CSV table of C-alpha atoms in Angstrom, one decimal:
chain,number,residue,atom,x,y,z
A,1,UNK,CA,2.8,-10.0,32.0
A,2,UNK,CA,-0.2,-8.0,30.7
A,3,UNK,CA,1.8,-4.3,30.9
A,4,UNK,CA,4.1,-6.6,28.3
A,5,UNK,CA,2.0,-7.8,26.2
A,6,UNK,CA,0.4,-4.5,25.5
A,7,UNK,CA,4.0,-2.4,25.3
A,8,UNK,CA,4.9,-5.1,22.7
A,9,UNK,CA,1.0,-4.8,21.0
A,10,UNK,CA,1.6,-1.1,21.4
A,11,UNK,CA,5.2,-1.3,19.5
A,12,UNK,CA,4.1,-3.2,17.1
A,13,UNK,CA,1.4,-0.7,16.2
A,14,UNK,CA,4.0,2.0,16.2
A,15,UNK,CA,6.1,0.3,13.5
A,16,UNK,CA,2.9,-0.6,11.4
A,17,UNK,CA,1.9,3.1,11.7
A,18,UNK,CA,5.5,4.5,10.9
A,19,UNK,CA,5.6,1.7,7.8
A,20,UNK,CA,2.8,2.6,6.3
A,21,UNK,CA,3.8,6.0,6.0
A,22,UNK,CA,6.9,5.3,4.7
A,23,UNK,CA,5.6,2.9,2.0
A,24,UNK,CA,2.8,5.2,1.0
A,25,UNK,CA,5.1,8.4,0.5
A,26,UNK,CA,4.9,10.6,3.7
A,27,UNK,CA,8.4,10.1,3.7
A,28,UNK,CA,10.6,10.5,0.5
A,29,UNK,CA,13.9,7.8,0.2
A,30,UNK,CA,16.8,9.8,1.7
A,31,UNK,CA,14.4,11.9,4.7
A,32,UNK,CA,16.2,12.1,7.5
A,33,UNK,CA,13.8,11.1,10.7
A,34,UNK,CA,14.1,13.2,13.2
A,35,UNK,CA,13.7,11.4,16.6
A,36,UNK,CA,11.7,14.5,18.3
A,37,UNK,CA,9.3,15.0,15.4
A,38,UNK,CA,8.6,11.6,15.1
A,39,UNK,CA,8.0,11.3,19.0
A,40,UNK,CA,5.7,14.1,18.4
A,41,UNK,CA,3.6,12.9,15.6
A,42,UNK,CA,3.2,9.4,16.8
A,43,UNK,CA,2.5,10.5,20.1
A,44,UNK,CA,5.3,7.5,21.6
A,45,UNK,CA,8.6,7.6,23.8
A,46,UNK,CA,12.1,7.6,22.2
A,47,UNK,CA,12.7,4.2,23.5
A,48,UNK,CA,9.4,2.4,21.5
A,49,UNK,CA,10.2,5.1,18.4
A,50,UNK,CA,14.1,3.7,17.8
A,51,UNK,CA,12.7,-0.2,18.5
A,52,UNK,CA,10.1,0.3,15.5
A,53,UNK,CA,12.9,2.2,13.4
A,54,UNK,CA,15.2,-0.8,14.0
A,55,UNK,CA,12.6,-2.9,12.7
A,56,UNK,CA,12.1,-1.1,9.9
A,57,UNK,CA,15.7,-1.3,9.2
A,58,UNK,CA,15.8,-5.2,9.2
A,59,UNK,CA,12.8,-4.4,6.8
A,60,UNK,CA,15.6,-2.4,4.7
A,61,UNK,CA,12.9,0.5,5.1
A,62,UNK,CA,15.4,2.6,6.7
A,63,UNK,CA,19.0,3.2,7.0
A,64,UNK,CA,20.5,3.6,9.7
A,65,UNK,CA,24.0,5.6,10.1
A,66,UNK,CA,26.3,6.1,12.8
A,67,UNK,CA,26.2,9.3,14.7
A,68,UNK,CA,23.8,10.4,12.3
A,69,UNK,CA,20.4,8.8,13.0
A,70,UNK,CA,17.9,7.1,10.8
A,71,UNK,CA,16.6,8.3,7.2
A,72,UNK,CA,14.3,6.2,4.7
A,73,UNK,CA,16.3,4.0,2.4
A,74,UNK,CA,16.9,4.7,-1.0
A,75,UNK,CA,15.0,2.7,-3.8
A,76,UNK,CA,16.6,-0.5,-4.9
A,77,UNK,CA,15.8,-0.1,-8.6
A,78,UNK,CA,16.3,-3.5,-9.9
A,79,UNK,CA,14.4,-4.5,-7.0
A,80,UNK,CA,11.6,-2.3,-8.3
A,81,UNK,CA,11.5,-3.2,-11.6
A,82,UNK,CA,11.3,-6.7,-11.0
A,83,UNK,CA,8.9,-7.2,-8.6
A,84,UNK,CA,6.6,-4.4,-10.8
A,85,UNK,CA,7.3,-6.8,-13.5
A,86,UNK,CA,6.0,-10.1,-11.3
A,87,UNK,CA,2.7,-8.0,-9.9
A,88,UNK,CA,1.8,-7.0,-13.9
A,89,UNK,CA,1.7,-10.2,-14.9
A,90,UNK,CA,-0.3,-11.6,-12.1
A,91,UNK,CA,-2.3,-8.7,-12.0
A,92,UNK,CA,-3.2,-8.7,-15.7
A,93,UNK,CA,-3.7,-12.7,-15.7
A,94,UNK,CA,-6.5,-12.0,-12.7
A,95,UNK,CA,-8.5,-9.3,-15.3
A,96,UNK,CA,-9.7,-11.4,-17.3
A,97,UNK,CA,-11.3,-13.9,-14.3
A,98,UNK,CA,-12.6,-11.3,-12.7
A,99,UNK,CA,-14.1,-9.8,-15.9
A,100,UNK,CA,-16.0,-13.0,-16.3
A,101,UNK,CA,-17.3,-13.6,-12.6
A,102,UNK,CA,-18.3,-10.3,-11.3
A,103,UNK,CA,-21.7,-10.4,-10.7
A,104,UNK,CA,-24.0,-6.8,-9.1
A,105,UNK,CA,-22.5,-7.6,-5.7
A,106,UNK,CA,-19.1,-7.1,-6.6
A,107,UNK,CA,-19.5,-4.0,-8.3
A,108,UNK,CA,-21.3,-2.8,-5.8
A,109,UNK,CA,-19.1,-3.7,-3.1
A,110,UNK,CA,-16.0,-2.2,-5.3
A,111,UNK,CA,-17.7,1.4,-5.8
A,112,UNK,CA,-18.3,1.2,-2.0
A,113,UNK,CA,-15.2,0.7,-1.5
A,114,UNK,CA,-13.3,2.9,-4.0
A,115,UNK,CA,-15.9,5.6,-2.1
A,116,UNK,CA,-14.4,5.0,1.2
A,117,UNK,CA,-10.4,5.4,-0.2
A,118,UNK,CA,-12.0,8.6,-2.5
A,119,UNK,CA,-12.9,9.8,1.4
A,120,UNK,CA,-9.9,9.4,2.7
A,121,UNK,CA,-7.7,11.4,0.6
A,122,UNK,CA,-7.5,14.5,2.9
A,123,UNK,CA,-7.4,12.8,5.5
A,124,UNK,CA,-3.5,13.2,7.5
A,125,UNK,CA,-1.0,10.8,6.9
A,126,UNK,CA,-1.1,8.0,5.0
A,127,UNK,CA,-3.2,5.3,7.5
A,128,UNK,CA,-7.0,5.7,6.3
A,129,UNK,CA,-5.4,5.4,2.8
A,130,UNK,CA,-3.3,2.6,3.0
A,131,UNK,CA,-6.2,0.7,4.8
A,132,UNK,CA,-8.9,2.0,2.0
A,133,UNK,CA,-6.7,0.9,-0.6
A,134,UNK,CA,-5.6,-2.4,0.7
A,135,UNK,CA,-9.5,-3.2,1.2
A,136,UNK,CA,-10.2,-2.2,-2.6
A,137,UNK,CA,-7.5,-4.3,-4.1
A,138,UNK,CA,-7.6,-7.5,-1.4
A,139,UNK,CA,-11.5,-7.2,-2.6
A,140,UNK,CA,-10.7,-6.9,-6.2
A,141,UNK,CA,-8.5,-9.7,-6.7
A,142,UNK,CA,-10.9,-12.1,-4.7
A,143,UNK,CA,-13.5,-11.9,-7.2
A,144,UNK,CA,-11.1,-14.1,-9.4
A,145,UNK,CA,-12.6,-16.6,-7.0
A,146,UNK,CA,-8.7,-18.5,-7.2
A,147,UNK,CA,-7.2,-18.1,-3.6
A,148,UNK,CA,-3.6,-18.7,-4.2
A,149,UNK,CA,-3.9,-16.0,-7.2
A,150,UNK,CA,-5.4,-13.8,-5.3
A,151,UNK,CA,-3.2,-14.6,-2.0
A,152,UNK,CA,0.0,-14.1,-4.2
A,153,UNK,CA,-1.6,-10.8,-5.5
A,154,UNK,CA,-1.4,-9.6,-2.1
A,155,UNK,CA,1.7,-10.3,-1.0
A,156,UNK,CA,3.6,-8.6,-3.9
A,157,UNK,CA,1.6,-5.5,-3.7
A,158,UNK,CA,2.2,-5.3,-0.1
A,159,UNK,CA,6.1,-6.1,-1.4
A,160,UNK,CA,6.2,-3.5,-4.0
A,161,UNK,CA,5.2,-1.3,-1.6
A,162,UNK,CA,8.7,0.4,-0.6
A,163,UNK,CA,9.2,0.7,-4.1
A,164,UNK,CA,6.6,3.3,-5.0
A,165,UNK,CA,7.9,6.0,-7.1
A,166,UNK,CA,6.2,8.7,-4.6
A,167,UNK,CA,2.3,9.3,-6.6
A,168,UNK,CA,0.7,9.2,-2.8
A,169,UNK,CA,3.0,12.2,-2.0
A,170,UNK,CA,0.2,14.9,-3.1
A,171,UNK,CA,-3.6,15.0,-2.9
A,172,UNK,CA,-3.3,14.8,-6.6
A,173,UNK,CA,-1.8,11.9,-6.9
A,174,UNK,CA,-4.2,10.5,-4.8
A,175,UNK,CA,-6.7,11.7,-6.4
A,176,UNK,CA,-5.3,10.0,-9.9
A,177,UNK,CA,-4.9,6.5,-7.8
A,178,UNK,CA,-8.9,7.1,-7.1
A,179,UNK,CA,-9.7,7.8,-10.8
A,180,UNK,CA,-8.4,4.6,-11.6
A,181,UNK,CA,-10.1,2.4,-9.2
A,182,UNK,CA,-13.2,4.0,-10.6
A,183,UNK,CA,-11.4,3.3,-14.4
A,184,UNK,CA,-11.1,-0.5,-13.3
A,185,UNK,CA,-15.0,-0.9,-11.9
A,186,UNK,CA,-16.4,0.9,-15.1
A,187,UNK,CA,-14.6,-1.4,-17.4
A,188,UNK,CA,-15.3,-4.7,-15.3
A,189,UNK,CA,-19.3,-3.2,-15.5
A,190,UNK,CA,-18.7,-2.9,-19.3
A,191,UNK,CA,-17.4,-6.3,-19.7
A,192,UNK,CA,-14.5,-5.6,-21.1
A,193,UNK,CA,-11.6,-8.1,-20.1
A,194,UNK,CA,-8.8,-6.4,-22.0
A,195,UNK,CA,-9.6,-2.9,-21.3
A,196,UNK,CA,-9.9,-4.0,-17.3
A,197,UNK,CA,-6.4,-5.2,-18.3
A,198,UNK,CA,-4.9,-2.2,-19.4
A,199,UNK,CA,-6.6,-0.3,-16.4
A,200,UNK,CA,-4.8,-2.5,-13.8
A,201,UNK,CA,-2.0,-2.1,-15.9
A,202,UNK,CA,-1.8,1.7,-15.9
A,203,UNK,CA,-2.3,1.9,-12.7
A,204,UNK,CA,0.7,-0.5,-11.6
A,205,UNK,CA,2.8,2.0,-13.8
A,206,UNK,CA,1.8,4.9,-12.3
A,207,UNK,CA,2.9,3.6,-8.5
C-alpha cells in the first residue's frame, strides 16, 4: 500500500513537472515529445512518462496521434481570447483595492517576492519560475483583502495558462515579465490606482 501511494504521489509530480513546462513555454504548441528525451530529462520510466502525458491530454495539453506519439496541443484561439478577456477585467477591477489597502508590509513582501522570480530566471526549465510567479501574483491579488476575487483571480490565470503566446520561451522575455512585476509594485508605492491598472493590464497582453 505505501510503494502505491508514493508511485501515485510520484506520478502525480511528474505530470505537474511536465505541465508546468508546457504552460510556461519549454515546449512550443505543435513539439513533438519524444518519449526517450523526456525519460531523460525527468529522470522517470516510460510507463509513469506516457501515464502523465495521458493526463495531460484529458487536460487538452497534448495531442495525442496514432503511431505517432504525443506533441503539445495547438492554441485554441477563441479560447484564448476569451478567457484573457475574463482575467483583464477581474484583474483591473482588483487594482484599484489593492491600490487603496497596501500598507509597507505588502510592498515589502511584493519586492521580496518579485526578487525571488527575478532569481530564478536562469535557472533550467520552467519550475522555480512558475512557482516564483504563482507566489507574486497569488500574493498580489490577496492584498485586495476580497477572497472570492482573489480566489477567481487564481483560477483563471492558472486557466490561461496553456494559452500563453510563448514570452517565457527566452531569458528576455523573462526578464520583461520581471520588469513588470517591478512596474506594478512602483505604481501601487506611488498610489496610483489607474496607472497599477494599466500595469496589470500590459502585462496580461504581453502573456
Amino acid at each position: 500500500m505505501a510503494k502505491s501511494r508514493e508511485a501515485a504521489e510520484q506520478l502525480a509530480q511528474l505530470t505537474i513537472t511536465i505541465r508546468r513546462d508546457i504552460i510556461f513555454g519549454a515546449y512550443a504548441p505543435g513539439t513533438w515529445l519524444k518519449l526517450s528525451d523526456l525519460q531523460q530529462r525527468y529522470d522517470a520510466s516510460a510507463f509513469h512518462i506516457r501515464r502523465a502525458l495521458d493526463q495531460l491530454k484529458n487536460d487538452k495539453l497534448v495531442d495525442h496521434v496514432a503511431n505517432a506519439g504525443f506533441r503539445v496541443a495547438t492554441l485554441d484561439v477563441t479560447a484564448r481570447a476569451e478567457t484573457l478577456f475574463v482575467r483583464t477585467v477581474l484583474e483591473r477591477s482588483a487594482a484599484h483595492l489593492i491600490t487603496a489597502r497596501a500598507n509597507t508590509d505588502d510592498i515589502v513582501e511584493l519586492r521580496r517576492l518579485a526578487q525571488l522570480f527575478d532569481a530564478s530566471i536562469t535557472e533550467e526549465g520552467r519550475q522555480a519560475q512558475a512557482s516564483a510567479n504563482h507566489n507574486f501574483h497569488a500574493y498580489l491579488y490577496s492584498i485586495a483583502r476580497n477572497v472570492v476575487l482573489s480566489e477567481t483571480i487564481n483560477e483563471m490565470r492558472n486557466r490561461s495558462g496553456q494559452f500563453t503566446a510563448g514570452r517565457w520561451r527566452s531569458v528576455e522575455g523573462l526578464q520583461a515579465s520581471s520588469r513588470d512585476h517591478f512596474a506594478i509594485i512602483t505604481a501601487i508605492e506611488e498610489r496610483d490606482p489607474y496607472e497599477v491598472e494599466q500595469a496589470i493590464v500590459n502585462h496580461i497582453k504581453a502573456f
